[in-house]
C-alpha cells in the first residue's frame, strides 16, 4: 500500500480480505473529508486531495511508498 498523488491509499499489489477492506474504508473517509473541505473553500475535492497528498508526502516517515504526480512510485528515503 502506498500514498498516491491524489491523496488516497493505493494498493501497489492486490490485497484481499481485511487489508483490502481497510484501504477501501480509509479512502471513503478521505473522500468525505476532501468533499467537506472543498465545499468550504470553493475548491474541488480533487484539488483538496492533491494538496493533501503533498502534505502526506512531506510528513511521511522513511520507507513509506509515495506516488509522484507523474504516476511513478518511490520509497521515501
GROMACS .gro file of N, CA and C in nm:
model
  231
    1UNK      N    1   0.086  -0.118   0.000
    1UNK     CA    2   0.000   0.000   0.000
    1UNK      C    3   0.089   0.123   0.000
    2UNK      N    4   0.046   0.224  -0.071
    2UNK     CA    5   0.120   0.349  -0.073
    2UNK      C    6   0.025   0.467  -0.078
    3UNK      N    7   0.079   0.584  -0.062
    3UNK     CA    8   0.002   0.709  -0.070
    3UNK      C    9   0.012   0.761  -0.213
    4UNK      N   10  -0.103   0.768  -0.281
    4UNK     CA   11  -0.098   0.813  -0.420
    4UNK      C   12  -0.095   0.965  -0.430
    5UNK      N   13  -0.080   1.016  -0.551
    5UNK     CA   14  -0.066   1.160  -0.576
    5UNK      C   15  -0.199   1.234  -0.568
    6UNK      N   16  -0.308   1.161  -0.543
    6UNK     CA   17  -0.441   1.223  -0.534
    6UNK      C   18  -0.492   1.228  -0.391
    7UNK      N   19  -0.407   1.185  -0.295
    7UNK     CA   20  -0.445   1.192  -0.156
    7UNK      C   21  -0.514   1.069  -0.101
    8UNK      N   22  -0.503   0.959  -0.173
    8UNK     CA   23  -0.568   0.834  -0.130
    8UNK      C   24  -0.465   0.724  -0.114
    9UNK      N   25  -0.504   0.619  -0.040
    9UNK     CA   26  -0.422   0.499  -0.034
    9UNK      C   27  -0.439   0.422  -0.164
   10UNK      N   28  -0.334   0.359  -0.209
   10UNK     CA   29  -0.340   0.279  -0.331
   10UNK      C   30  -0.278   0.143  -0.305
   11UNK      N   31  -0.341   0.042  -0.357
   11UNK     CA   32  -0.286  -0.093  -0.347
   11UNK      C   33  -0.176  -0.106  -0.452
   12UNK      N   34  -0.056  -0.124  -0.408
   12UNK     CA   35   0.054  -0.139  -0.501
   12UNK      C   36   0.059  -0.281  -0.555
   13UNK      N   37  -0.001  -0.374  -0.481
   13UNK     CA   38  -0.022  -0.510  -0.527
   13UNK      C   39  -0.158  -0.551  -0.471
   14UNK      N   40  -0.224  -0.644  -0.535
   14UNK     CA   41  -0.360  -0.681  -0.490
   14UNK      C   42  -0.364  -0.726  -0.344
   15UNK      N   43  -0.462  -0.677  -0.273
   15UNK     CA   44  -0.485  -0.714  -0.134
   15UNK      C   45  -0.616  -0.792  -0.125
   16UNK      N   46  -0.630  -0.867  -0.021
   16UNK     CA   47  -0.752  -0.944  -0.002
   16UNK      C   48  -0.804  -0.925   0.139
   17UNK      N   49  -0.929  -0.958   0.157
   17UNK     CA   50  -0.989  -0.961   0.290
   17UNK      C   51  -0.982  -0.832   0.365
   18UNK      N   52  -0.942  -0.844   0.489
   18UNK     CA   53  -0.941  -0.731   0.582
   18UNK      C   54  -0.852  -0.616   0.534
   19UNK      N   55  -0.738  -0.648   0.477
   19UNK     CA   56  -0.647  -0.543   0.430
   19UNK      C   57  -0.712  -0.459   0.321
   20UNK      N   58  -0.777  -0.523   0.225
   20UNK     CA   59  -0.845  -0.450   0.117
   20UNK      C   60  -0.959  -0.366   0.174
   21UNK      N   61  -1.029  -0.421   0.271
   21UNK     CA   62  -1.140  -0.351   0.335
   21UNK      C   63  -1.093  -0.225   0.408
   22UNK      N   64  -0.979  -0.234   0.472
   22UNK     CA   65  -0.923  -0.118   0.544
   22UNK      C   66  -0.889  -0.006   0.445
   23UNK      N   67  -0.827  -0.042   0.334
   23UNK     CA   68  -0.791   0.058   0.232
   23UNK      C   69  -0.917   0.124   0.178
   24UNK      N   70  -1.018   0.045   0.146
   24UNK     CA   71  -1.143   0.098   0.092
   24UNK      C   72  -1.210   0.192   0.192
   25UNK      N   73  -1.214   0.151   0.317
   25UNK     CA   74  -1.277   0.231   0.422
   25UNK      C   75  -1.201   0.362   0.445
   26UNK      N   76  -1.071   0.356   0.450
   26UNK     CA   77  -0.990   0.476   0.468
   26UNK      C   78  -1.012   0.574   0.353
   27UNK      N   79  -1.015   0.523   0.230
   27UNK     CA   80  -1.036   0.610   0.114
   27UNK      C   81  -1.175   0.672   0.114
   28UNK      N   82  -1.275   0.600   0.161
   28UNK     CA   83  -1.410   0.656   0.172
   28UNK      C   84  -1.411   0.771   0.272
   29UNK      N   85  -1.342   0.753   0.384
   29UNK     CA   86  -1.332   0.860   0.483
   29UNK      C   87  -1.261   0.982   0.426
   30UNK      N   88  -1.151   0.958   0.356
   30UNK     CA   89  -1.076   1.070   0.297
   30UNK      C   90  -1.162   1.143   0.195
   31UNK      N   91  -1.237   1.070   0.114
   31UNK     CA   92  -1.323   1.132   0.013
   31UNK      C   93  -1.425   1.224   0.078
   32UNK      N   94  -1.483   1.179   0.188
   32UNK     CA   95  -1.581   1.259   0.260
   32UNK      C   96  -1.517   1.386   0.315
   33UNK      N   97  -1.399   1.373   0.372
   33UNK     CA   98  -1.329   1.490   0.426
   33UNK      C   99  -1.291   1.587   0.315
   34UNK      N  100  -1.237   1.535   0.205
   34UNK     CA  101  -1.197   1.623   0.094
   34UNK      C  102  -1.318   1.698   0.038
   35UNK      N  103  -1.432   1.630   0.030
   35UNK     CA  104  -1.554   1.694  -0.020
   35UNK      C  105  -1.600   1.804   0.075
   36UNK      N  106  -1.591   1.779   0.204
   36UNK     CA  107  -1.630   1.878   0.304
   36UNK      C  108  -1.540   2.001   0.297
   37UNK      N  109  -1.410   1.978   0.291
   37UNK     CA  110  -1.316   2.090   0.281
   37UNK      C  111  -1.340   2.166   0.151
   38UNK      N  112  -1.364   2.095   0.044
   38UNK     CA  113  -1.387   2.159  -0.086
   38UNK      C  114  -1.510   2.250  -0.082
   39UNK      N  115  -1.616   2.206  -0.018
   39UNK     CA  116  -1.737   2.288  -0.013
   39UNK      C  117  -1.715   2.416   0.068
   40UNK      N  118  -1.625   2.411   0.165
   40UNK     CA  119  -1.596   2.530   0.246
   40UNK      C  120  -1.498   2.624   0.179
   41UNK      N  121  -1.411   2.571   0.093
   41UNK     CA  122  -1.304   2.654   0.035
   41UNK      C  123  -1.328   2.694  -0.110
   42UNK      N  124  -1.429   2.634  -0.172
   42UNK     CA  125  -1.456   2.666  -0.311
   42UNK      C  126  -1.367   2.590  -0.409
   43UNK      N  127  -1.292   2.495  -0.360
   43UNK     CA  128  -1.209   2.412  -0.446
   43UNK      C  129  -1.286   2.285  -0.482
   44UNK      N  130  -1.230   2.209  -0.573
   44UNK     CA  131  -1.287   2.077  -0.600
   44UNK      C  132  -1.227   1.978  -0.501
   45UNK      N  133  -1.298   1.868  -0.477
   45UNK     CA  134  -1.246   1.763  -0.389
   45UNK      C  135  -1.114   1.709  -0.444
   46UNK      N  136  -1.102   1.706  -0.574
   46UNK     CA  137  -0.979   1.659  -0.638
   46UNK      C  138  -0.862   1.750  -0.604
   47UNK      N  139  -0.884   1.880  -0.607
   47UNK     CA  140  -0.778   1.975  -0.572
   47UNK      C  141  -0.737   1.959  -0.425
   48UNK      N  142  -0.835   1.943  -0.339
   48UNK     CA  143  -0.807   1.925  -0.197
   48UNK      C  144  -0.724   1.798  -0.177
   49UNK      N  145  -0.762   1.690  -0.245
   49UNK     CA  146  -0.689   1.564  -0.233
   49UNK      C  147  -0.545   1.576  -0.280
   50UNK      N  148  -0.525   1.645  -0.389
   50UNK     CA  149  -0.390   1.663  -0.443
   50UNK      C  150  -0.304   1.744  -0.346
   51UNK      N  151  -0.362   1.848  -0.287
   51UNK     CA  152  -0.288   1.927  -0.188
   51UNK      C  153  -0.256   1.843  -0.065
   52UNK      N  154  -0.351   1.761  -0.024
   52UNK     CA  155  -0.329   1.675   0.092
   52UNK      C  156  -0.220   1.573   0.063
   53UNK      N  157  -0.215   1.522  -0.060
   53UNK     CA  158  -0.111   1.426  -0.097
   53UNK      C  159   0.027   1.487  -0.078
   54UNK      N  160   0.043   1.613  -0.111
   54UNK     CA  161   0.171   1.681  -0.092
   54UNK      C  162   0.207   1.690   0.056
   55UNK      N  163   0.107   1.719   0.140
   55UNK     CA  164   0.130   1.725   0.284
   55UNK      C  165   0.167   1.587   0.340
   56UNK      N  166   0.096   1.486   0.293
   56UNK     CA  167   0.124   1.349   0.339
   56UNK      C  168   0.267   1.311   0.302
   57UNK      N  169   0.308   1.340   0.180
   57UNK     CA  170   0.442   1.306   0.134
   57UNK      C  171   0.548   1.378   0.217
   58UNK      N  172   0.522   1.503   0.248
   58UNK     CA  173   0.617   1.582   0.326
   58UNK      C  174   0.634   1.524   0.467
   59UNK      N  175   0.525   1.479   0.527
   59UNK     CA  176   0.527   1.432   0.666
   59UNK      C  177   0.552   1.282   0.680
   60UNK      N  178   0.554   1.211   0.569
   60UNK     CA  179   0.569   1.065   0.574
   60UNK      C  180   0.705   1.025   0.631
   61UNK      N  181   0.704   0.913   0.698
   61UNK     CA  182   0.828   0.858   0.753
   61UNK      C  183   0.907   0.787   0.643
   62UNK      N  184   1.032   0.769   0.669
   62UNK     CA  185   1.119   0.695   0.578
   62UNK      C  186   1.061   0.555   0.553
   63UNK      N  187   1.065   0.512   0.428
   63UNK     CA  188   1.018   0.379   0.393
   63UNK      C  189   0.875   0.373   0.341
   64UNK      N  190   0.802   0.485   0.350
   64UNK     CA  191   0.665   0.488   0.302
   64UNK      C  192   0.665   0.502   0.150
   65UNK      N  193   0.579   0.423   0.085
   65UNK     CA  194   0.567   0.433  -0.061
   65UNK      C  195   0.480   0.553  -0.096
   66UNK      N  196   0.532   0.637  -0.186
   66UNK     CA  197   0.464   0.758  -0.231
   66UNK      C  198   0.460   0.760  -0.384
   67UNK      N  199   0.362   0.831  -0.436
   67UNK     CA  200   0.349   0.841  -0.582
   67UNK      C  201   0.370   0.986  -0.624
   68UNK      N  202   0.455   1.004  -0.725
   68UNK     CA  203   0.475   1.136  -0.782
   68UNK      C  204   0.355   1.169  -0.871
   69UNK      N  205   0.337   1.296  -0.905
   69UNK     CA  206   0.226   1.337  -0.992
   69UNK      C  207   0.237   1.271  -1.130
   70UNK      N  208   0.357   1.227  -1.169
   70UNK     CA  209   0.377   1.159  -1.296
   70UNK      C  210   0.326   1.015  -1.292
   71UNK      N  211   0.295   0.966  -1.171
   71UNK     CA  212   0.249   0.828  -1.156
   71UNK      C  213   0.357   0.734  -1.107
   72UNK      N  214   0.480   0.781  -1.104
   72UNK     CA  215   0.593   0.698  -1.061
   72UNK      C  216   0.590   0.679  -0.910
   73UNK      N  217   0.615   0.555  -0.866
   73UNK     CA  218   0.620   0.525  -0.724
   73UNK      C  219   0.764   0.528  -0.675
   74UNK      N  220   0.783   0.573  -0.551
   74UNK     CA  221   0.915   0.571  -0.489
   74UNK      C  222   0.900   0.551  -0.339
   75UNK      N  223   1.003   0.499  -0.280
   75UNK     CA  224   1.004   0.479  -0.135
   75UNK      C  225   1.077   0.598  -0.073
   76UNK      N  226   1.010   0.664   0.022
   76UNK     CA  227   1.071   0.781   0.082
   76UNK      C  228   1.199   0.741   0.155
   77UNK      N  229   1.307   0.813   0.123
   77UNK     CA  230   1.436   0.781   0.187
   77UNK      C  231   1.434   0.808   0.337
   0.00000   0.00000   0.00000
